[in-house]
Structures are given as C-alpha cells and as structure tokens.
Amino acid sequence: MAKYIDRFNIGIFGRMNAGKSSLMNLITQHNTSIVDPTPGTTADTKTALYELHGVGPARIFDTAGIDESSTLGEKKRDKVYSVLKESDLVLLVIDPSRKDFLPEKEIVEEARNRDKQMFVVYNIFKEKDMSEISKVEEEVPLLKFHKKIILSADKQEYRLPLTEFIKNNFEYEKTEQKLLPFVEKDEFYIMIIPMDDETPQERFLRPQAMTEEYITRHWAYPIAYRLDLNAARSENSLNERTRFEKLINGLGKRPKCIITDSQAMDIMSKWCPEDIALTTFSIIMIQFMSNGRLKKFADGIKNLSKLKKGDSILIVEACNHDRVSEDIGTVQIPAILNRKFPGVEIEHNFGREFQENKSLGKYSLIIHCGGCMISKQKLISRIRDIESLNIPYTNYGVFLSAVQGENALRKVLQVWEISI
Ligand code: SF4
C-alpha cells in the first residue's frame, strides 16, 4: 500500500474494431480486454498493470474507439483524449483495409500536438491487407515520422516481436524525484498525525506511510506523534504542549524536521521551535507526485490576496474518502476562505477524473490536495490543463501554511529550498 511505483503509461488508440483490445491482450497475455467484432466493445478504458520485460513497470490503457458517434461516444471520446494526455507512449492501431483514415489522422494530430512518443501498429486481418499500408501512409502523411510494426494482434507469435519493438524504440526518461531529499542518516523526523474521525483503522494514510517508510529506508528515525488537535486548540492547551515538548526535548538529539498534517499548521506554526525545520505531508506529496513542481504551487498562493466577492475557487481532492464533520476539503478550507474572502464561490472536484478544460476556465484559484492516489502522469496532465488556461493553482499544505502568515509559509518551503 505504502510504496508508489513509478510506472510509464502506454495508451492504445485507434478506431472501433481496429484490434486495440487484441493488442492489449497480446501484450499482457491475459484476456484483460474483451475482444468482440461488435463495434464499440471497449465500453470504457481498460487498464492493466504489467511489468514489460526490459522496459519496466507499465500501466497499459485500452481505449474505446475514437469514431463512436452516439452521445455516450462523445463521453468516451473525452475519456480517450484524457488518457492520451497521460500517456508516455501512444500505440496507434490501424487496420489498413479500411476505406478512410480520418479517425487515425485525428489521433496522430492530437498526439503530435502534445509531443507524444507514438508508434504505429498495423494490424493485419487478412494477408492481402498488407498491400494497403502504402495507401494509409499516403492518406495520413504524418505517419511517416513514427516507427511502425506490422503484425496480427490475435496471433501469439507476434508477442515477442512487439515487446522487443517497444523495448528497442521506446525512450522513457524516468524522473528520479525523491520523496524527502532532505532526510539524513541517524537523524530524527517527527510526524504529526492528529487522527480524527476520518482516520482509517489499523493503517496510516498513504502520505504518512510513504514518509515513514522513506525515512526508515534511509537509516533515519521516523517518530509518529498523535496530536490531540482539540486539546491543542483549546484554552487548556498547556498539557498537550508540554507532552509535545517532552518528546522534542527528550530524544537526546534535536529532531531535524517536523512533518505535520497540514490541518495542524495553526498549531505547528507556533509550536515548532525555530531551529527545527517544518513542512507538511501535503507539500511532500505534491512535490513528489508533480515531479518537483512545488515551486509552481507555492507561486500560485500569491493570488490568494487577489480573491474578491463572486470569484470561484475549485478545491480538488484526487480520491474519494468518507468525509465526516471536520473534513479538510469540504469544511476546513472552505471555512477559512469564507472568513477571509466573504462572497467567494467554492466548488469541489473529487476523485480520479478531472473536469474538461471548458469548465475549468471560470476559476480564479485551484487548491489541490497532495494527489497521492493518482498517477504522476495524471497529476501532471491536470497541471498542464490548468496552466493552458492561466489559472493560478496552489496546494492544501501551501494554503494552510500561508493563512498562518508569511513566516509559516516561508518555514514550510525552506526545507525544499524554495523562497517566494
Ligand atoms: S489523494 Fe489527496 S486527499 Fe486523497 S489521501 Fe492523497 S493527498 Fe489526501
């Protein structure tokens, strides 16, 4: 559960019945996708996690036919293009026996506009179709810029040539983004975990579990401190503070950094000693999941002070968890926004799917969670969409620090060597 595996995304695209699902099954050697000659068999995108020998861990998407014309087809098309945005490699499956190649042309253009690496897979159903390939290349001249392989996706004998083709031609640059680049051997790191009604039984949340694992793996010492947030916020906070200070001062060595749940920033911004670094789980995750784009989320917070009555703000969480009374995204952040900027409109986007560009344009600010439950590609594709519309964006941890004042914001970014 804890470990995030960096996988590259392979998206399989094409028109209905070109053989996309057969290709998916050929790669994965399973009946991951239903293969049926009925048009539109792939009702939605199918995903398979697969270790591609010689290349690495992959996430493979089998998408619906781009040429479906029903209303549902429109939705499927949107989904297909959202998968294309997240793909590191596009496999365009073409049945050369078709009469026109407009859907293929559309996919080629879209992939090229987005600078995607694309390979063309000619899927031969009948021997005589081989001679039609030159006709396809005449009709879609851009295909000549992309490597191609000719095979029959329903024949097992083509599996090895296909995987070898991918292995030999796919150029994938893995970004080595460390989760906690500042962690040093033999040092103490305190994790502040409030544990409220939303906290699941018997496990840490993913950002907490990943942090604990990373610190331990790097020969340092993670210490989990359950903070009683209600007590810490009450008038009788002395006992809770004394308990916290006993931990900090009782280790025989100063902890290097306190990593707090962002919702406890109102407390930690005051309690964290000057000589100990401070950051939040949400900030750690957004830096990791966005492959080092924390600075952009930090810059986005400068737009907070420009908010005015009537502005719309989108709060985005990349998962669907049970939301109870003091939920951070639906209660705590909206309460702060309403108090500081009366009259702003607040909307939410929960889960793995993100709104299409057309509805995004109206927001004056987007506040995103750490994004730990989606892939890096999905998060980065969201960032690209948001940036294409020039919408300022920030992150839960950055926001909840900034509202505690400039010093708190400066402190949580310092360990990342970011100043704003
Ligand atoms: S996806 Fe977002 S809200 Fe859900 S656990 Fe991860 S950081 Fe938290």
mmCIF file of N, CA and C and ligand atoms in Angstrom, residues 207 317-319 321 369-373, ligand 1:
data_model
loop_
_atom_site.group_PDB
_atom_site.id
_atom_site.type_symbol
_atom_site.label_atom_id
_atom_site.label_comp_id
_atom_site.label_asym_id
_atom_site.label_seq_id
_atom_site.Cartn_x
_atom_site.Cartn_y
_atom_site.Cartn_z
ATOM 1 N N PRO A 207 0.239 9.185 2.445
ATOM 2 C CA PRO A 207 1.387 10.095 2.609
ATOM 3 C C PRO A 207 2.166 9.808 3.897
ATOM 4 N N GLU A 317 -9.593 17.183 -4.716
ATOM 5 C CA GLU A 317 -9.015 16.034 -3.999
ATOM 6 C C GLU A 317 -8.996 14.853 -4.950
ATOM 7 N N ALA A 318 -7.854 14.195 -5.014
ATOM 8 C CA ALA A 318 -7.695 13.133 -6.003
ATOM 9 C C ALA A 318 -8.200 11.777 -5.519
ATOM 10 N N CYS A 319 -8.985 11.764 -4.457
ATOM 11 C CA CYS A 319 -9.544 10.478 -4.022
ATOM 12 C C CYS A 319 -10.952 10.715 -3.486
ATOM 13 N N HIS A 321 -12.790 9.689 -0.283
ATOM 14 C CA HIS A 321 -12.818 9.010 1.013
ATOM 15 C C HIS A 321 -14.079 9.456 1.756
ATOM 16 N N CYS A 369 -5.086 18.916 -3.418
ATOM 17 C CA CYS A 369 -4.513 18.109 -2.328
ATOM 18 C C CYS A 369 -3.151 17.559 -2.769
ATOM 19 N N GLY A 370 -2.558 16.691 -1.974
ATOM 20 C CA GLY A 370 -1.251 16.132 -2.315
ATOM 21 C C GLY A 370 -1.259 15.209 -3.525
ATOM 22 N N GLY A 371 -2.447 14.749 -3.919
ATOM 23 C CA GLY A 371 -2.575 13.954 -5.153
ATOM 24 C C GLY A 371 -1.979 12.565 -5.086
ATOM 25 N N CYS A 372 -1.923 11.968 -3.884
ATOM 26 C CA CYS A 372 -1.192 10.700 -3.761
ATOM 27 C C CYS A 372 -1.929 9.508 -4.363
ATOM 28 N N MET A 373 -3.213 9.636 -4.666
ATOM 29 C CA MET A 373 -3.961 8.470 -5.133
ATOM 30 C C MET A 373 -4.106 8.404 -6.649
HETATM 31 S S1 SF4 B 1 -5.398 11.823 -2.906
HETATM 32 FE FE1 SF4 B 1 -5.288 13.770 -1.867
HETATM 33 S S2 SF4 B 1 -6.955 13.783 -0.346
HETATM 34 FE FE2 SF4 B 1 -6.641 11.658 -1.031
HETATM 35 S S3 SF4 B 1 -5.209 10.821 0.522
HETATM 36 FE FE3 SF4 B 1 -3.955 11.549 -1.208
HETATM 37 S S4 SF4 B 1 -3.373 13.639 -0.643
HETATM 38 FE FE4 SF4 B 1 -5.093 13.036 0.682
#
